[in-house]
Amino acid sequence: MTIATSVQRRRFLSQSLVGLAAFTSFPSILSAMGGMQDFPKVIPNKASANFKADVEFDLFCRSGSVSILPGQKTQVQQYSAVLKTGPKHTLIEIPGSYLGPIINLQKGQKVRINLYNQLPEPTVTHWHGLHVPANMDGHPQYTISPGEVLVYEFEVLNRAGMNIYHPHPHEATAKQVYHGLAGALFVRDAEESALELPSGLYEIPIVIQDRRFDHQNQLIYASSRHDHMLGFYGDRIVVNGRPHYQLDVESRAYRLRVLNGSNARIYKLAWDDGTPLTVIGVDGGLLEQPEVKPYVMLAPGERLDVWADFSGRKEGSELVMKSLPFSGVLPKMAERMGGMMQSSLSVGSDYPIFTVRVAKSVSDSPKLPSKLSTIVKHSLSEVANPNNPLPIAISESPMAMLLNGKAYAFNDEQPSERIKVNTIQLIEIFHAHGAGGHGGGMGMGMMKQGGGMGMMMSMAHPIHLHGQQFQIVSRSISTQHSDAYASVRDGFIETGLKDTVLVMPGETVRIIKPFQDFKGLFMFHCHNLEHEDMGMMRDFLVE
Ligand code: C2O
Ligand code: CU
Ligand code: CU
């Protein structure tokens, strides 16, 4: 090497170091996301000969195009499936929708799913809500490359309920879900069928999402830092993949299985004529008794089972499910600017979601059962840590969204993130401050949030935990936030089993969650999918 070239080389190196320093001290979205994650490459799981599947299907992830708006078709990514073994009704297409087919499973079934990645990018599928072994849960470490096949095998242990399947690749979950990769997965069981609730034509999935389209009818996705910090919001609502969704019904009772499949948008659901919502179930299945609510808050990832009785309504009459006004879920500054920034459909404004039209009057309708189910609940005396809840500390800064003071990293469990298998844990989810944007760490102690910067940045986060469903023990709100909270507080349902809970600014939520049967990594993260991809996600190592 000549002297000249080595000088040049040194200059080049020092310039790149300056560049790197500038890059890290002024984080771009990407560095705020925690950078590239190195997962060890695992060989995709294959079918095992001794697993006798009651149900088997191929599930394809691929690019496609569908008609959503009048005119040009929209490029999407979507699931499709082909049943190989099992009852015919296992897979039900939603005609014309980009959503994946509805998957119907029965408790106790052994299920094999062959996931084919026909996308030009890595993916993996997660069964949101299902209690399955860690290596069947769609953890990002099991992401497969284009052309690869991943085989899932598990037994359905869940009680009846509505679950979701969606991609979970590292830092690309939000983008793939937004482009269409998502579907509903129902589990049925004997307790539910004994109730003879409305079924078939009278049980309707309602998947609520928001999307933004350009003039060529193509999806627009997050481009600014702002889109990531607050989450990405569409300017129009789609239900089951359709704009202006209208449901033609008979004048009788229906069961509406509602899922908030939006990336970030939170809804305050209510009927427009003031009829209260009769809720019969949430994320983890049926409640014990129906609950009647003036409105229900539904955050991304959450589900709602609604008894909607149209008896006595006149043929031709209409009823609109809408989102009512509320405040407090966005940072104060953004909320003030909200009206200007998202003119047509700002978060917390008043807008319609879908219309029900009574197309036919009938004289007969099933009656709402007063007792729906029995929920296995755990008391504080059964938890391993009644006086020492495990923390899930939320921290927000202009640079990063963190849990327990850290952005997501693989094999990075802190002591409070290691859990003994077959224990029941008390967990406290709260807003922390002082962690800053650069992985302050739990060591310094995550203090509960006071005022100042933390409060200006503070926003609502739907916190989701993989694995078994949990129960909500308590919610408490700090007095500084109680005004905004008043606009949402009657919309929470605490009596059912949950896997996702909306934690409002200034709010502390305590939950009891079992960690039974399976060891391994089970994620917990914000289900604002932009936050998740920014690293607002951690693993519990169950061992
Ligand atoms: Cu629905 Cu880990 O997500
Ligand atoms: Cu999940
Ligand atoms: Cu969040």
Coordinates of C-alpha atoms and ligand atoms in Angstrom, one line a residue:
M1 CA 0.0 0.0 0.0
T2 CA 1.4 3.4 -0.9
I3 CA 1.4 6.3 1.5
A4 CA -1.0 8.3 -0.5
T5 CA -3.6 5.6 -0.5
S6 CA -3.2 4.9 3.2
V7 CA -3.8 8.6 3.9
Q8 CA -6.8 8.6 1.6
R9 CA -8.0 5.6 3.4
R10 CA -7.5 7.1 6.8
R11 CA -9.3 10.2 5.7
F12 CA -12.1 8.1 4.3
L13 CA -12.4 6.2 7.6
S14 CA -12.4 9.3 9.8
Q15 CA -15.0 10.9 7.6
S16 CA -17.2 7.9 7.9
L17 CA -16.8 7.9 11.6
V18 CA -17.9 11.6 11.7
G19 CA -20.8 10.5 9.5
L20 CA -21.7 7.7 11.8
A21 CA -21.5 9.9 14.9
A22 CA -23.8 12.4 13.3
F23 CA -26.1 9.6 12.4
T24 CA -26.3 8.3 16.0
S25 CA -26.5 11.6 17.7
F26 CA -29.3 12.7 15.3
P27 CA -31.2 9.5 15.1
S28 CA -33.2 8.8 12.0
I29 CA -36.3 6.7 12.1
L30 CA -34.2 3.6 11.4
S31 CA -31.8 4.1 14.3
A32 CA -34.7 4.9 16.5
M33 CA -36.0 1.5 15.5
G34 CA -33.1 -0.1 17.1
G35 CA -31.2 -0.9 14.0
M36 CA -31.0 -4.2 12.2
Q37 CA -31.6 -7.1 14.4
D38 CA -29.4 -10.1 14.1
F39 CA -31.4 -13.2 14.6
P40 CA -29.6 -16.5 14.2
K41 CA -30.9 -18.1 11.0
V42 CA -33.1 -21.1 12.0
I43 CA -34.0 -23.8 9.6
P44 CA -37.8 -23.6 9.1
N45 CA -39.7 -26.2 11.0
K46 CA -40.8 -29.2 9.0
A47 CA -43.8 -31.4 9.4
S48 CA -43.3 -34.1 12.1
A49 CA -44.4 -37.6 11.3
N50 CA -45.9 -38.3 14.7
F51 CA -48.2 -35.2 14.7
K52 CA -51.6 -36.5 13.5
A53 CA -53.3 -33.4 12.2
D54 CA -57.2 -33.1 12.4
V55 CA -56.9 -30.0 10.3
E56 CA -54.2 -29.1 7.8
F57 CA -54.1 -26.3 5.3
D58 CA -51.6 -24.4 3.2
L59 CA -51.4 -20.7 3.9
F60 CA -49.9 -18.4 1.2
C61 CA -48.6 -14.9 1.6
R62 CA -48.4 -13.2 -1.7
S63 CA -48.7 -10.0 -3.6
G64 CA -52.0 -9.4 -5.3
S65 CA -54.5 -6.8 -6.5
V66 CA -58.1 -6.2 -5.4
S67 CA -60.8 -3.8 -6.2
I68 CA -61.3 -1.5 -3.2
L69 CA -62.2 1.9 -4.7
P70 CA -64.0 2.5 -8.0
G71 CA -61.6 2.4 -10.9
Q72 CA -58.1 1.0 -10.7
K73 CA -57.3 -2.1 -8.6
T74 CA -55.1 -1.7 -5.5
Q75 CA -51.9 -3.6 -5.1
V76 CA -52.0 -5.4 -1.8
Q77 CA -50.3 -8.3 0.0
Q78 CA -52.7 -11.0 1.1
Y79 CA -53.2 -14.4 2.6
S80 CA -54.9 -17.2 0.8
A81 CA -55.4 -20.7 1.9
V82 CA -56.1 -24.2 0.7
L83 CA -57.6 -26.8 3.0
K84 CA -56.0 -30.3 2.8
T85 CA -57.6 -32.0 5.8
G86 CA -60.5 -31.2 8.0
P87 CA -64.0 -29.9 8.0
K88 CA -65.0 -27.7 5.0
H89 CA -66.0 -24.7 7.0
T90 CA -62.4 -24.5 8.4
L91 CA -61.6 -21.8 5.8
I92 CA -64.1 -19.2 4.6
E93 CA -63.2 -16.6 2.1
I94 CA -64.4 -13.1 2.4
P95 CA -65.4 -12.5 -1.2
G96 CA -63.6 -9.5 -2.8
S97 CA -61.6 -8.7 0.3
Y98 CA -57.9 -8.4 0.7
L99 CA -58.3 -9.9 4.1
G100 CA -57.2 -13.5 4.5
P101 CA -59.9 -16.3 4.8
I102 CA -61.6 -16.7 8.1
I103 CA -60.1 -19.6 9.9
N104 CA -62.5 -21.7 12.1
L105 CA -61.0 -24.0 14.6
Q106 CA -62.4 -26.2 17.3
K107 CA -60.9 -26.5 20.7
G108 CA -58.9 -29.7 21.0
Q109 CA -58.1 -29.9 17.3
K110 CA -54.6 -30.6 16.2
V111 CA -53.7 -28.2 13.5
R112 CA -50.9 -28.2 10.9
I113 CA -50.4 -25.0 8.8
N114 CA -47.9 -24.8 6.0
L115 CA -46.9 -21.2 5.5
Y116 CA -45.6 -20.4 2.0
N117 CA -43.7 -17.2 1.7
Q118 CA -44.4 -16.0 -1.8
L119 CA -43.7 -12.4 -1.0
P120 CA -40.5 -10.7 -2.3
E121 CA -39.5 -10.2 1.4
P122 CA -39.2 -12.1 4.7
T123 CA -42.3 -12.9 6.7
V124 CA -43.6 -15.0 9.5
T125 CA -47.2 -15.4 10.8
H126 CA -48.3 -15.0 14.4
W127 CA -51.5 -16.4 15.9
H128 CA -52.5 -13.4 18.0
G129 CA -54.5 -14.7 21.0
L130 CA -53.6 -18.4 20.7
H131 CA -51.8 -20.2 23.4
V132 CA -49.3 -22.2 21.4
P133 CA -45.7 -23.4 22.0
A134 CA -43.0 -20.6 21.7
N135 CA -41.6 -22.0 18.5
M136 CA -45.2 -22.1 16.9
D137 CA -46.0 -18.5 17.9
G138 CA -44.5 -16.7 14.9
H139 CA -41.8 -15.0 16.8
P140 CA -39.7 -12.9 14.4
Q141 CA -36.7 -15.2 14.9
Y142 CA -38.6 -17.8 12.8
T143 CA -39.0 -15.4 9.8
I144 CA -38.7 -17.2 6.5
S145 CA -37.2 -15.9 3.3
P146 CA -39.0 -15.6 0.0
G147 CA -39.7 -19.1 -1.4
E148 CA -39.4 -20.9 2.0
V149 CA -42.1 -22.9 3.8
L150 CA -42.7 -22.9 7.5
V151 CA -44.7 -25.6 9.1
Y152 CA -46.7 -24.9 12.3
E153 CA -48.2 -27.7 14.4
F154 CA -50.2 -27.1 17.5
E155 CA -53.2 -28.2 19.4
V156 CA -56.0 -25.7 20.0
L157 CA -56.0 -25.1 23.7
N158 CA -57.9 -21.9 23.8
R159 CA -61.5 -21.5 24.8
A160 CA -63.9 -20.2 22.1
G161 CA -62.9 -16.7 20.9
M162 CA -61.9 -14.5 18.1
N163 CA -58.2 -14.3 17.4
I164 CA -56.1 -12.8 14.6
Y165 CA -53.4 -14.0 12.3
H166 CA -51.0 -11.5 11.0
P167 CA -47.3 -11.2 10.1
H168 CA -44.7 -10.6 12.7
P169 CA -41.3 -10.0 10.9
H170 CA -38.9 -7.8 12.7
E171 CA -39.5 -4.1 11.9
A172 CA -41.9 -4.9 9.0
T173 CA -45.0 -6.0 10.8
A174 CA -46.8 -2.7 10.4
K175 CA -46.1 -2.4 6.7
Q176 CA -47.2 -6.0 5.9
V177 CA -50.4 -5.7 8.0
Y178 CA -51.2 -2.4 6.4
H179 CA -50.8 -3.8 2.9
G180 CA -53.4 -6.4 3.7
L181 CA -51.9 -9.4 5.5
A182 CA -54.3 -10.1 8.3
G183 CA -57.3 -12.4 9.0
A184 CA -59.7 -13.5 11.7
L185 CA -59.3 -16.9 13.4
F186 CA -62.2 -18.2 15.4
V187 CA -62.0 -20.9 18.0
R188 CA -65.2 -22.7 18.9
D189 CA -65.9 -24.9 21.9
A190 CA -68.8 -26.8 23.6
E191 CA -69.5 -24.1 26.1
E192 CA -70.1 -21.6 23.4
S193 CA -72.2 -23.9 21.1
A194 CA -74.5 -24.9 24.0
L195 CA -75.6 -21.3 24.1
E196 CA -76.9 -21.4 20.5
L197 CA -75.9 -17.9 19.8
P198 CA -76.7 -16.4 16.4
S199 CA -74.5 -18.2 13.9
G200 CA -74.0 -18.7 10.1
L201 CA -75.6 -15.8 8.3
Y202 CA -76.3 -14.2 11.7
E203 CA -72.8 -14.1 12.9
I204 CA -70.8 -11.4 11.1
P205 CA -67.1 -10.6 11.3
I206 CA -66.4 -6.9 11.4
V207 CA -62.7 -6.1 10.8
I208 CA -62.2 -2.3 11.1
Q209 CA -59.2 -0.8 9.5
D210 CA -58.2 2.6 8.2
R211 CA -56.2 3.2 5.0
R212 CA -54.9 6.0 2.8
F213 CA -55.0 5.9 -1.0
D214 CA -53.3 8.0 -3.7
H215 CA -55.0 9.1 -6.9
Q216 CA -54.2 5.8 -8.6
N217 CA -56.0 3.9 -5.8
Q218 CA -52.7 2.7 -4.4
L219 CA -52.1 2.4 -0.7
I220 CA -50.0 5.2 0.9
Y221 CA -48.0 4.2 3.9
A222 CA -46.0 6.0 6.6
S223 CA -43.2 8.2 5.3
S224 CA -42.5 10.8 8.0
R225 CA -41.1 10.4 11.5
H226 CA -44.4 11.8 12.7
D227 CA -46.2 8.8 11.1
H228 CA -44.0 6.5 13.2
M229 CA -44.1 8.4 16.4
L230 CA -47.9 8.7 16.5
G231 CA -48.6 5.6 14.5
F232 CA -50.0 5.7 10.9
Y233 CA -53.6 6.8 10.4
G234 CA -55.6 6.4 7.2
D235 CA -58.1 9.0 6.1
R236 CA -60.8 6.5 5.3
I237 CA -62.4 3.5 7.1
V238 CA -62.6 0.1 5.5
V239 CA -64.6 -2.7 7.1
N240 CA -63.8 -6.3 6.0
G241 CA -61.7 -4.7 3.3
R242 CA -64.5 -2.5 1.9
P243 CA -65.1 1.2 2.1
H244 CA -68.7 2.4 3.0
Y245 CA -69.5 -0.9 4.5
Q246 CA -73.1 -1.7 4.6
L247 CA -74.6 -4.7 6.3
D248 CA -78.1 -5.8 5.3
V249 CA -79.9 -7.5 8.2
E250 CA -83.2 -9.1 9.2
S251 CA -85.0 -7.6 12.2
R252 CA -83.6 -10.0 14.7
A253 CA -80.5 -10.6 16.9
Y254 CA -77.0 -10.8 15.3
R255 CA -73.6 -11.5 16.7
L256 CA -71.1 -9.0 15.5
R257 CA -67.5 -10.2 15.9
V258 CA -65.5 -7.0 15.8
L259 CA -61.8 -6.7 15.5
N260 CA -59.7 -3.5 15.4
G261 CA -57.3 -4.4 12.7
S262 CA -56.0 -0.9 12.2
N263 CA -52.3 -0.2 12.7
A264 CA -52.8 2.7 15.2
R265 CA -56.3 4.0 15.2
I266 CA -58.3 3.8 18.4
Y267 CA -62.1 3.8 18.2
K268 CA -64.9 4.7 20.5
L269 CA -67.6 2.5 19.2
A270 CA -71.3 3.4 19.6
W271 CA -74.6 3.1 17.8
D272 CA -75.6 6.5 16.4
D273 CA -79.2 6.4 17.8
G274 CA -77.9 6.1 21.3
T275 CA -78.8 2.4 21.7
P276 CA -76.2 1.0 24.1
L277 CA -73.8 -1.7 23.0
T278 CA -74.5 -5.1 24.4
V279 CA -71.1 -6.8 24.8
I280 CA -70.9 -10.6 25.2
G281 CA -67.2 -11.1 24.7
V282 CA -63.8 -9.6 24.3
D283 CA -60.3 -10.8 23.2
G284 CA -60.3 -14.0 25.2
G285 CA -63.8 -15.1 24.5
L286 CA -67.2 -14.8 26.1
L287 CA -67.9 -12.8 29.3
E288 CA -69.7 -14.5 32.1
Q289 CA -72.6 -12.2 31.7
P290 CA -73.5 -9.6 29.0
E291 CA -72.4 -6.1 29.7
V292 CA -74.3 -3.1 28.5
K293 CA -72.1 -0.1 27.7
P294 CA -72.9 3.4 26.3
Y295 CA -69.8 3.0 24.1
V296 CA -66.7 0.7 23.9
M297 CA -63.1 1.8 23.4
L298 CA -61.4 -0.6 20.9
A299 CA -57.7 -0.3 20.3
P300 CA -55.6 -2.0 17.7
G301 CA -55.5 -5.8 18.3
E302 CA -58.6 -5.8 20.5
R303 CA -61.8 -7.7 19.8
L304 CA -65.4 -7.3 20.8
D305 CA -68.3 -9.7 20.6
V306 CA -71.5 -7.7 20.3
W307 CA -75.0 -8.8 20.6
A308 CA -76.9 -6.6 18.1
D309 CA -80.6 -7.0 18.3
F310 CA -82.5 -5.4 15.4
S311 CA -85.9 -6.8 16.5
G312 CA -88.7 -4.3 16.1
R313 CA -86.8 -2.1 13.7
K314 CA -88.6 -1.2 10.5
E315 CA -87.8 -2.5 7.1
G316 CA -85.6 0.1 5.4
S317 CA -84.4 1.7 8.6
E318 CA -80.7 2.3 9.2
L319 CA -78.4 2.3 12.1
V320 CA -74.8 3.4 12.1
M321 CA -71.9 2.2 14.1
K322 CA -69.7 5.1 14.6
S323 CA -66.7 6.4 16.5
L324 CA -67.6 9.1 19.0
P325 CA -65.4 12.0 20.0
F326 CA -62.9 11.5 22.7
S327 CA -59.5 12.9 23.8
G328 CA -56.3 12.0 25.5
V329 CA -54.9 9.2 23.3
L330 CA -52.4 11.4 21.4
P331 CA -49.7 13.6 22.9
K332 CA -51.1 16.9 23.9
M333 CA -49.2 18.8 21.2
A334 CA -50.3 16.5 18.4
E335 CA -53.9 16.5 19.7
R336 CA -54.0 20.3 19.4
M337 CA -52.6 20.1 15.8
G338 CA -54.7 17.0 15.0
G339 CA -57.6 18.8 13.4
M340 CA -55.3 20.5 10.9
M341 CA -53.0 17.5 10.2
Q342 CA -55.6 14.8 9.6
S343 CA -58.4 17.0 8.4
S344 CA -60.8 14.3 7.3
L345 CA -60.6 11.7 9.9
S346 CA -58.7 12.9 12.9
V347 CA -58.3 10.5 15.9
G348 CA -61.0 11.1 18.4
S349 CA -63.3 12.9 16.1
D350 CA -66.9 11.9 15.2
Y351 CA -67.2 9.7 12.1
P352 CA -69.2 6.7 10.8
I353 CA -67.7 3.2 10.6
F354 CA -70.4 1.1 9.0
T355 CA -74.1 1.1 8.3
V356 CA -76.7 -1.5 9.2
R357 CA -79.8 -1.5 7.0
V358 CA -82.8 -3.6 8.0
A359 CA -83.6 -5.3 4.7
K360 CA -86.3 -7.7 5.9
S361 CA -88.5 -7.9 8.9
V362 CA -89.0 -11.2 10.6
S363 CA -91.0 -12.0 13.7
D364 CA -88.6 -14.4 15.5
S365 CA -85.3 -13.8 17.2
P366 CA -83.1 -15.7 19.6
K367 CA -83.0 -14.3 23.2
L368 CA -79.8 -13.1 24.8
P369 CA -78.7 -15.6 27.5
S370 CA -78.2 -14.1 30.9
K371 CA -75.4 -16.4 31.7
L372 CA -72.8 -16.8 29.0
S373 CA -69.8 -18.7 30.3
T374 CA -67.6 -19.5 33.3
I375 CA -64.2 -17.9 33.2
V376 CA -61.3 -19.5 35.1
K377 CA -60.0 -16.7 37.2
H378 CA -57.0 -16.5 39.3
S379 CA -56.9 -14.7 42.6
L380 CA -53.9 -12.7 44.0
S381 CA -53.3 -15.5 46.4
E382 CA -52.3 -17.7 43.5
V383 CA -49.8 -15.4 41.9
A384 CA -46.0 -15.9 42.4
N385 CA -45.3 -12.2 43.1
P386 CA -48.3 -10.6 44.9
N387 CA -46.2 -7.8 46.4
N388 CA -43.7 -7.4 43.6
P389 CA -45.4 -7.0 40.2
L390 CA -43.4 -7.5 37.1
P391 CA -43.0 -4.1 35.3
I392 CA -44.0 -3.2 31.8
A393 CA -42.7 0.3 31.8
I394 CA -43.8 2.5 28.9
S395 CA -41.5 5.4 28.0
E396 CA -41.8 7.8 25.2
S397 CA -39.4 10.4 23.8
P398 CA -39.2 12.2 20.5
M399 CA -36.5 9.6 19.6
A400 CA -37.9 6.3 20.6
M401 CA -40.8 4.3 22.1
L402 CA -39.5 1.8 24.7
L403 CA -40.6 -0.9 27.1
N404 CA -38.7 -1.4 30.3
G405 CA -36.3 1.2 29.2
K406 CA -35.1 -0.6 26.1
A407 CA -35.9 -1.1 22.5
Y408 CA -36.4 -4.6 21.2
A409 CA -33.3 -6.8 21.1
F410 CA -33.0 -10.5 20.7
N411 CA -31.7 -12.6 23.7
D412 CA -31.7 -9.5 25.8
E413 CA -33.9 -10.4 28.7
Q414 CA -33.5 -8.4 31.9
P415 CA -34.1 -10.1 35.2
S416 CA -37.7 -8.9 35.4
E417 CA -38.3 -10.4 31.9
R418 CA -37.5 -14.0 33.0
I419 CA -40.4 -16.0 34.2
K420 CA -40.6 -19.5 35.7
V421 CA -42.9 -21.7 33.6
N422 CA -46.2 -22.7 35.2
T423 CA -46.4 -19.7 37.4
I424 CA -49.1 -17.0 37.5
Q425 CA -47.7 -13.5 37.5
L426 CA -48.9 -10.1 38.6
I427 CA -47.9 -7.5 36.1
E428 CA -48.0 -3.7 36.3
I429 CA -48.1 -1.7 33.1
F430 CA -47.3 2.0 33.7
H431 CA -45.8 5.1 32.1
A432 CA -42.3 5.7 33.2
H433 CA -40.1 8.7 32.7
G434 CA -36.4 9.3 32.9
A435 CA -35.4 6.6 30.5
G436 CA -34.7 9.0 27.7
G437 CA -34.5 7.8 24.2
H438 CA -31.3 5.8 24.4
G439 CA -32.0 2.7 26.4
G440 CA -31.7 4.2 29.9
G441 CA -32.3 0.7 31.3
M442 CA -34.2 -0.6 34.2
G443 CA -31.2 -0.5 36.5
M444 CA -31.8 3.2 37.4
G445 CA -35.3 2.3 38.3
M446 CA -38.3 3.1 36.2
M447 CA -40.1 5.8 38.1
K448 CA -43.8 6.5 37.6
Q449 CA -44.4 9.5 35.3
G450 CA -44.6 12.9 36.7
G451 CA -45.2 16.0 34.6
G452 CA -43.0 17.9 32.1
M453 CA -41.7 16.5 29.0
G454 CA -43.0 13.0 29.7
M455 CA -46.5 14.4 30.0
M456 CA -46.3 16.3 26.7
M457 CA -45.2 13.2 24.9
S458 CA -47.4 10.8 26.7
M459 CA -49.9 8.9 24.6
A460 CA -52.1 5.8 24.7
H461 CA -50.6 2.4 24.0
P462 CA -52.5 -0.9 23.4
I463 CA -50.1 -3.3 25.2
H464 CA -50.3 -6.9 23.9
L465 CA -48.9 -10.0 25.5
H466 CA -48.4 -13.2 23.6
G467 CA -49.4 -16.5 25.1
Q468 CA -52.2 -17.0 27.5
Q469 CA -55.0 -14.5 28.1
F470 CA -54.9 -12.3 31.2
Q471 CA -57.4 -10.7 33.5
I472 CA -57.4 -7.1 34.4
V473 CA -57.1 -6.5 38.2
S474 CA -57.1 -2.7 38.4
R475 CA -56.8 0.5 36.5
S476 CA -55.8 3.7 38.0
I477 CA -55.4 7.1 36.5
S478 CA -53.2 10.0 37.7
T479 CA -55.1 13.1 38.5
Q480 CA -53.4 15.3 35.9
H481 CA -54.9 13.1 33.2
S482 CA -58.4 12.6 34.6
D483 CA -60.1 15.2 32.4
A484 CA -59.3 13.5 29.1
Y485 CA -59.8 10.1 30.8
A486 CA -63.4 11.0 31.5
S487 CA -64.1 10.8 27.7
V488 CA -63.1 7.1 27.5
R489 CA -63.5 5.6 31.0
D490 CA -66.9 4.0 30.5
G491 CA -65.6 2.2 27.4
F492 CA -63.4 -0.4 29.1
I493 CA -64.5 -3.9 29.8
E494 CA -62.6 -5.5 32.7
T495 CA -64.6 -8.7 33.3
G496 CA -63.4 -10.8 30.4
L497 CA -60.1 -12.4 29.4
K498 CA -57.8 -10.1 27.4
D499 CA -54.5 -10.3 25.5
T500 CA -54.4 -6.6 24.6
V501 CA -55.1 -3.7 27.0
L502 CA -55.3 0.0 26.2
V503 CA -53.1 1.9 28.6
M504 CA -54.0 5.6 28.6
P505 CA -51.6 8.4 29.4
G506 CA -51.1 8.6 33.2
E507 CA -52.8 5.2 33.6
T508 CA -51.5 2.2 35.5
V509 CA -53.0 -1.2 34.7
R510 CA -52.5 -4.3 36.8
I511 CA -53.1 -7.7 35.2
I512 CA -52.8 -11.3 36.3
K513 CA -51.4 -13.6 33.6
P514 CA -50.6 -17.3 33.7
F515 CA -47.4 -18.6 32.0
Q516 CA -48.3 -22.2 31.7
D517 CA -47.3 -25.2 29.6
F518 CA -44.6 -23.7 27.3
K519 CA -41.1 -22.5 27.8
G520 CA -39.4 -20.1 25.5
L521 CA -39.7 -16.5 24.2
F522 CA -43.1 -14.9 24.4
M523 CA -43.3 -11.3 23.2
F524 CA -45.0 -8.3 24.7
H525 CA -45.3 -5.1 22.7
C526 CA -47.4 -2.1 21.8
H527 CA -50.0 -3.1 19.2
N528 CA -49.7 0.4 17.7
L529 CA -47.8 -1.4 14.9
E530 CA -45.6 1.5 14.1
H531 CA -44.5 1.6 17.7
E532 CA -43.9 -2.1 17.7
D533 CA -41.7 -1.8 14.6
M534 CA -39.8 1.1 16.3
G535 CA -38.8 -1.4 19.0
M536 CA -41.6 -0.9 21.6
M537 CA -41.4 -4.6 22.2
R538 CA -39.7 -7.0 24.5
D539 CA -39.5 -10.8 25.1
F540 CA -40.4 -12.7 28.2
L541 CA -38.2 -15.7 28.6
V542 CA -40.3 -18.4 30.2
E543 CA -38.0 -21.0 31.5
Ligands
C2O1 CU1 -50.9 -9.1 17.2 CU2 -47.2 -9.8 18.6 O1 -49.1 -9.4 17.8
CU2 CU -49.9 -11.7 19.7
CU3 CU -47.5 2.4 21.6

